[in-house]
């Protein structure tokens, strides 16, 4: 992949990209998804990028997928939970579409970079190792009824701490399963090396669950509260990487003869 911030230029024709988002009644959700799509277009001006939604927003998958033969779908999901395993495949089948679906976005070092970016926007000096060494972070995800998905989030938290030098990183969920953001902050404050606390939403777009996380972080006096990941440049690069991986797999001899 080209260096960050550099437009990606094609050497051969590439399949169109269909971004699949969950959708929300909150208008900020679709606005953020479209901003992320625009960030991808800016990096890859040769690439046709279309968005579609599972629910609440338009256009729905059934309206878009059937006319995008030869496309690659990239789910705007951070974890391989119910939406990735069941909802998206079912929606594509119902639409009569057999387009390949790329892997979900997480885990990836690019997501850790995006999380760092959002924490830096709160005024936390994430570039200073000494600041990291005294800061504990709650990685606040949506949460899932799928234990494997929650275990993946815990693995992301462990990797973020290991590779970036935080005093501690613990997980919390906005729904479906404990622990809560309050639980996470309590655990951080019981850690002797933690002097500063931060809450980092592990979510792509604003909506009910990010608002719930923000309320809990404020109520329980976190020192820093990051915004959602949103159209961070790292996410745009990650989407292109997932698209390229899936396109390569779809073009392989094994895929063509399957």
GROMACS .gro file of C-alpha atoms in nm:
model
  258
    1UNK     CA    1   0.000   0.000   0.000
    2UNK     CA    2   0.113   0.354  -0.068
    3UNK     CA    3   0.232   0.575   0.216
    4UNK     CA    4  -0.044   0.723   0.427
    5UNK     CA    5  -0.197   1.030   0.269
    6UNK     CA    6  -0.082   0.932  -0.081
    7UNK     CA    7  -0.353   0.847  -0.336
    8UNK     CA    8  -0.350   0.481  -0.436
    9UNK     CA    9  -0.304   0.447  -0.812
   10UNK     CA   10  -0.420   0.134  -0.997
   11UNK     CA   11  -0.191  -0.089  -1.203
   12UNK     CA   12  -0.483  -0.303  -1.321
   13UNK     CA   13  -0.861  -0.254  -1.316
   14UNK     CA   14  -0.999  -0.310  -0.969
   15UNK     CA   15  -1.346  -0.428  -0.866
   16UNK     CA   16  -1.587  -0.170  -0.724
   17UNK     CA   17  -1.607  -0.135  -0.348
   18UNK     CA   18  -1.935  -0.173  -0.162
   19UNK     CA   19  -1.914  -0.046   0.196
   20UNK     CA   20  -2.167  -0.224   0.416
   21UNK     CA   21  -2.270  -0.039   0.732
   22UNK     CA   22  -2.519  -0.134   1.000
   23UNK     CA   23  -2.725   0.184   0.989
   24UNK     CA   24  -2.886   0.386   1.266
   25UNK     CA   25  -3.178   0.618   1.331
   26UNK     CA   26  -2.919   0.872   1.442
   27UNK     CA   27  -2.835   1.087   1.136
   28UNK     CA   28  -2.476   1.124   1.257
   29UNK     CA   29  -2.421   0.757   1.175
   30UNK     CA   30  -2.487   0.783   0.801
   31UNK     CA   31  -2.303   1.116   0.783
   32UNK     CA   32  -1.995   0.951   0.934
   33UNK     CA   33  -2.017   0.652   0.700
   34UNK     CA   34  -2.038   0.883   0.400
   35UNK     CA   35  -1.742   1.086   0.528
   36UNK     CA   36  -1.544   0.763   0.556
   37UNK     CA   37  -1.646   0.669   0.201
   38UNK     CA   38  -1.523   1.010   0.085
   39UNK     CA   39  -1.190   0.951   0.261
   40UNK     CA   40  -1.153   0.622   0.072
   41UNK     CA   41  -1.237   0.795  -0.257
   42UNK     CA   42  -0.971   1.058  -0.187
   43UNK     CA   43  -0.708   0.788  -0.141
   44UNK     CA   44  -0.823   0.580  -0.440
   45UNK     CA   45  -0.983   0.813  -0.697
   46UNK     CA   46  -0.990   0.530  -0.954
   47UNK     CA   47  -1.212   0.316  -0.733
   48UNK     CA   48  -1.591   0.320  -0.751
   49UNK     CA   49  -1.717   0.335  -0.392
   50UNK     CA   50  -2.081   0.277  -0.295
   51UNK     CA   51  -2.239   0.250   0.050
   52UNK     CA   52  -2.533   0.040   0.165
   53UNK     CA   53  -2.694  -0.031   0.501
   54UNK     CA   54  -2.840  -0.327   0.683
   55UNK     CA   55  -3.108  -0.125   0.856
   56UNK     CA   56  -3.253   0.220   0.927
   57UNK     CA   57  -3.063   0.410   0.654
   58UNK     CA   58  -3.087   0.421   0.276
   59UNK     CA   59  -2.991   0.272   0.045
   60UNK     CA   60  -3.038  -0.078   0.181
   61UNK     CA   61  -2.825  -0.372   0.069
   62UNK     CA   62  -3.110  -0.511  -0.142
   63UNK     CA   63  -3.125  -0.186  -0.339
   64UNK     CA   64  -2.755  -0.176  -0.422
   65UNK     CA   65  -2.588  -0.519  -0.420
   66UNK     CA   66  -2.772  -0.678  -0.717
   67UNK     CA   67  -2.644  -0.412  -0.959
   68UNK     CA   68  -2.283  -0.432  -0.842
   69UNK     CA   69  -2.172  -0.756  -1.003
   70UNK     CA   70  -1.797  -0.793  -0.980
   71UNK     CA   71  -1.778  -0.577  -0.669
   72UNK     CA   72  -1.614  -0.652  -0.335
   73UNK     CA   73  -1.812  -0.583  -0.018
   74UNK     CA   74  -1.625  -0.455   0.287
   75UNK     CA   75  -1.824  -0.464   0.612
   76UNK     CA   76  -1.777  -0.161   0.833
   77UNK     CA   77  -1.753  -0.379   1.141
   78UNK     CA   78  -1.473  -0.399   1.394
   79UNK     CA   79  -1.543  -0.751   1.512
   80UNK     CA   80  -1.663  -1.077   1.366
   81UNK     CA   81  -1.985  -1.100   1.566
   82UNK     CA   82  -2.350  -1.161   1.472
   83UNK     CA   83  -2.376  -0.892   1.204
   84UNK     CA   84  -2.071  -1.024   1.021
   85UNK     CA   85  -2.152  -1.392   1.063
   86UNK     CA   86  -2.525  -1.383   0.997
   87UNK     CA   87  -2.689  -1.049   0.908
   88UNK     CA   88  -2.469  -0.943   0.617
   89UNK     CA   89  -2.457  -1.287   0.446
   90UNK     CA   90  -2.835  -1.320   0.489
   91UNK     CA   91  -2.897  -0.973   0.344
   92UNK     CA   92  -2.679  -1.047   0.042
   93UNK     CA   93  -2.849  -1.384  -0.015
   94UNK     CA   94  -3.191  -1.219   0.009
   95UNK     CA   95  -3.075  -0.965  -0.250
   96UNK     CA   96  -2.965  -1.245  -0.482
   97UNK     CA   97  -2.607  -1.124  -0.464
   98UNK     CA   98  -2.301  -1.349  -0.455
   99UNK     CA   99  -2.036  -1.076  -0.439
  100UNK     CA  100  -1.736  -1.161  -0.220
  101UNK     CA  101  -1.729  -1.017   0.130
  102UNK     CA  102  -1.398  -0.902   0.278
  103UNK     CA  103  -1.293  -0.964   0.635
  104UNK     CA  104  -1.409  -0.727   0.907
  105UNK     CA  105  -1.182  -0.435   0.989
  106UNK     CA  106  -1.050  -0.558   1.321
  107UNK     CA  107  -0.811  -0.643   1.457
  108UNK     CA  108  -0.543  -0.435   1.287
  109UNK     CA  109  -0.249  -0.215   1.391
  110UNK     CA  110  -0.416   0.061   1.186
  111UNK     CA  111  -0.707   0.059   1.430
  112UNK     CA  112  -0.462   0.105   1.717
  113UNK     CA  113  -0.316   0.402   1.529
  114UNK     CA  114  -0.666   0.546   1.488
  115UNK     CA  115  -0.737   0.497   1.858
  116UNK     CA  116  -0.415   0.682   1.940
  117UNK     CA  117  -0.519   0.962   1.705
  118UNK     CA  118  -0.854   1.007   1.875
  119UNK     CA  119  -0.701   1.007   2.224
  120UNK     CA  120  -0.448   1.268   2.112
  121UNK     CA  121  -0.741   1.489   2.007
  122UNK     CA  122  -0.850   1.501   2.373
  123UNK     CA  123  -0.523   1.669   2.470
  124UNK     CA  124  -0.351   1.353   2.595
  125UNK     CA  125   0.014   1.353   2.487
  126UNK     CA  126   0.015   1.003   2.341
  127UNK     CA  127   0.359   1.059   2.184
  128UNK     CA  128   0.521   1.082   2.529
  129UNK     CA  129   0.616   0.737   2.668
  130UNK     CA  130   0.602   0.875   3.023
  131UNK     CA  131   0.243   0.987   2.971
  132UNK     CA  132   0.147   0.647   2.836
  133UNK     CA  133   0.318   0.473   3.127
  134UNK     CA  134   0.089   0.647   3.376
  135UNK     CA  135  -0.233   0.637   3.171
  136UNK     CA  136  -0.495   0.364   3.188
  137UNK     CA  137  -0.745   0.331   2.907
  138UNK     CA  138  -1.091   0.176   2.888
  139UNK     CA  139  -1.140   0.035   2.538
  140UNK     CA  140  -1.518   0.067   2.519
  141UNK     CA  141  -1.681  -0.153   2.255
  142UNK     CA  142  -2.042  -0.221   2.167
  143UNK     CA  143  -2.032  -0.564   2.329
  144UNK     CA  144  -2.173  -0.887   2.194
  145UNK     CA  145  -2.363  -1.194   2.306
  146UNK     CA  146  -2.091  -1.390   2.123
  147UNK     CA  147  -1.813  -1.469   2.373
  148UNK     CA  148  -1.560  -1.507   2.091
  149UNK     CA  149  -1.625  -1.151   1.974
  150UNK     CA  150  -1.573  -1.013   2.325
  151UNK     CA  151  -1.254  -1.220   2.356
  152UNK     CA  152  -1.127  -1.059   2.037
  153UNK     CA  153  -1.185  -0.714   2.187
  154UNK     CA  154  -0.987  -0.818   2.494
  155UNK     CA  155  -0.705  -0.932   2.267
  156UNK     CA  156  -0.708  -0.592   2.095
  157UNK     CA  157  -0.682  -0.422   2.435
  158UNK     CA  158  -0.390  -0.645   2.535
  159UNK     CA  159  -0.211  -0.573   2.207
  160UNK     CA  160  -0.270  -0.200   2.242
  161UNK     CA  161  -0.116  -0.202   2.587
  162UNK     CA  162   0.176  -0.426   2.485
  163UNK     CA  163   0.273  -0.233   2.175
  164UNK     CA  164   0.204   0.123   2.292
  165UNK     CA  165   0.318   0.117   2.654
  166UNK     CA  166  -0.003   0.213   2.834
  167UNK     CA  167  -0.009   0.156   3.210
  168UNK     CA  168  -0.320  -0.056   3.158
  169UNK     CA  169  -0.591  -0.116   2.899
  170UNK     CA  170  -0.915  -0.281   3.001
  171UNK     CA  171  -1.231  -0.346   2.802
  172UNK     CA  172  -1.588  -0.238   2.860
  173UNK     CA  173  -1.913  -0.294   2.673
  174UNK     CA  174  -2.201  -0.058   2.607
  175UNK     CA  175  -2.448  -0.346   2.579
  176UNK     CA  176  -2.497  -0.724   2.576
  177UNK     CA  177  -2.234  -0.825   2.832
  178UNK     CA  178  -2.030  -0.693   3.125
  179UNK     CA  179  -1.804  -0.519   3.215
  180UNK     CA  180  -1.941  -0.166   3.193
  181UNK     CA  181  -1.744   0.156   3.146
  182UNK     CA  182  -1.786   0.220   3.518
  183UNK     CA  183  -1.638  -0.124   3.590
  184UNK     CA  184  -1.346  -0.048   3.363
  185UNK     CA  185  -1.269   0.285   3.528
  186UNK     CA  186  -1.290   0.124   3.871
  187UNK     CA  187  -1.041  -0.142   3.762
  188UNK     CA  188  -0.801   0.119   3.627
  189UNK     CA  189  -0.811   0.323   3.946
  190UNK     CA  190  -0.719   0.012   4.141
  191UNK     CA  191  -0.403  -0.027   3.929
  192UNK     CA  192  -0.107   0.129   4.115
  193UNK     CA  193   0.067   0.263   3.803
  194UNK     CA  194  -0.240   0.445   3.670
  195UNK     CA  195  -0.250   0.819   3.738
  196UNK     CA  196  -0.469   0.929   3.446
  197UNK     CA  197  -0.776   0.759   3.303
  198UNK     CA  198  -0.913   0.769   2.950
  199UNK     CA  199  -1.207   0.614   2.769
  200UNK     CA  200  -1.162   0.528   2.401
  201UNK     CA  201  -1.477   0.418   2.215
  202UNK     CA  202  -1.401   0.123   1.988
  203UNK     CA  203  -1.685   0.219   1.758
  204UNK     CA  204  -1.698   0.361   1.408
  205UNK     CA  205  -1.981   0.614   1.418
  206UNK     CA  206  -2.191   0.815   1.662
  207UNK     CA  207  -2.519   0.676   1.789
  208UNK     CA  208  -2.694   0.530   2.091
  209UNK     CA  209  -2.408   0.311   2.217
  210UNK     CA  210  -2.134   0.576   2.180
  211UNK     CA  211  -2.360   0.821   2.361
  212UNK     CA  212  -2.406   0.564   2.639
  213UNK     CA  213  -2.028   0.526   2.664
  214UNK     CA  214  -1.979   0.903   2.674
  215UNK     CA  215  -2.240   0.946   2.947
  216UNK     CA  216  -2.076   0.678   3.160
  217UNK     CA  217  -1.728   0.824   3.107
  218UNK     CA  218  -1.850   1.168   3.213
  219UNK     CA  219  -2.055   1.041   3.507
  220UNK     CA  220  -1.761   0.841   3.640
  221UNK     CA  221  -1.510   1.122   3.586
  222UNK     CA  222  -1.272   0.983   3.324
  223UNK     CA  223  -0.992   1.233   3.267
  224UNK     CA  224  -1.014   1.196   2.889
  225UNK     CA  225  -1.293   1.086   2.658
  226UNK     CA  226  -1.204   1.022   2.294
  227UNK     CA  227  -1.449   1.057   2.005
  228UNK     CA  228  -1.550   0.757   1.796
  229UNK     CA  229  -1.308   0.642   1.527
  230UNK     CA  230  -1.511   0.803   1.248
  231UNK     CA  231  -1.345   0.889   0.917
  232UNK     CA  232  -0.991   0.857   1.051
  233UNK     CA  233  -0.736   0.824   0.768
  234UNK     CA  234  -0.615   0.496   0.916
  235UNK     CA  235  -0.963   0.349   0.863
  236UNK     CA  236  -0.966   0.456   0.499
  237UNK     CA  237  -0.634   0.279   0.445
  238UNK     CA  238  -0.763  -0.027   0.629
  239UNK     CA  239  -1.076  -0.045   0.411
  240UNK     CA  240  -0.858  -0.039   0.100
  241UNK     CA  241  -0.640  -0.313   0.244
  242UNK     CA  242  -0.940  -0.536   0.317
  243UNK     CA  243  -1.076  -0.467  -0.033
  244UNK     CA  244  -0.741  -0.558  -0.191
  245UNK     CA  245  -0.711  -0.878   0.014
  246UNK     CA  246  -1.059  -0.993  -0.086
  247UNK     CA  247  -1.007  -0.899  -0.451
  248UNK     CA  248  -0.685  -1.098  -0.459
  249UNK     CA  249  -0.854  -1.398  -0.301
  250UNK     CA  250  -1.146  -1.377  -0.544
  251UNK     CA  251  -0.907  -1.364  -0.840
  252UNK     CA  252  -0.699  -1.664  -0.729
  253UNK     CA  253  -0.723  -1.988  -0.929
  254UNK     CA  254  -0.873  -2.169  -0.629
  255UNK     CA  255  -1.148  -1.911  -0.599
  256UNK     CA  256  -1.224  -1.921  -0.971
  257UNK     CA  257  -1.264  -2.299  -0.969
  258UNK     CA  258  -1.452  -2.325  -0.640
   0.00000   0.00000   0.00000
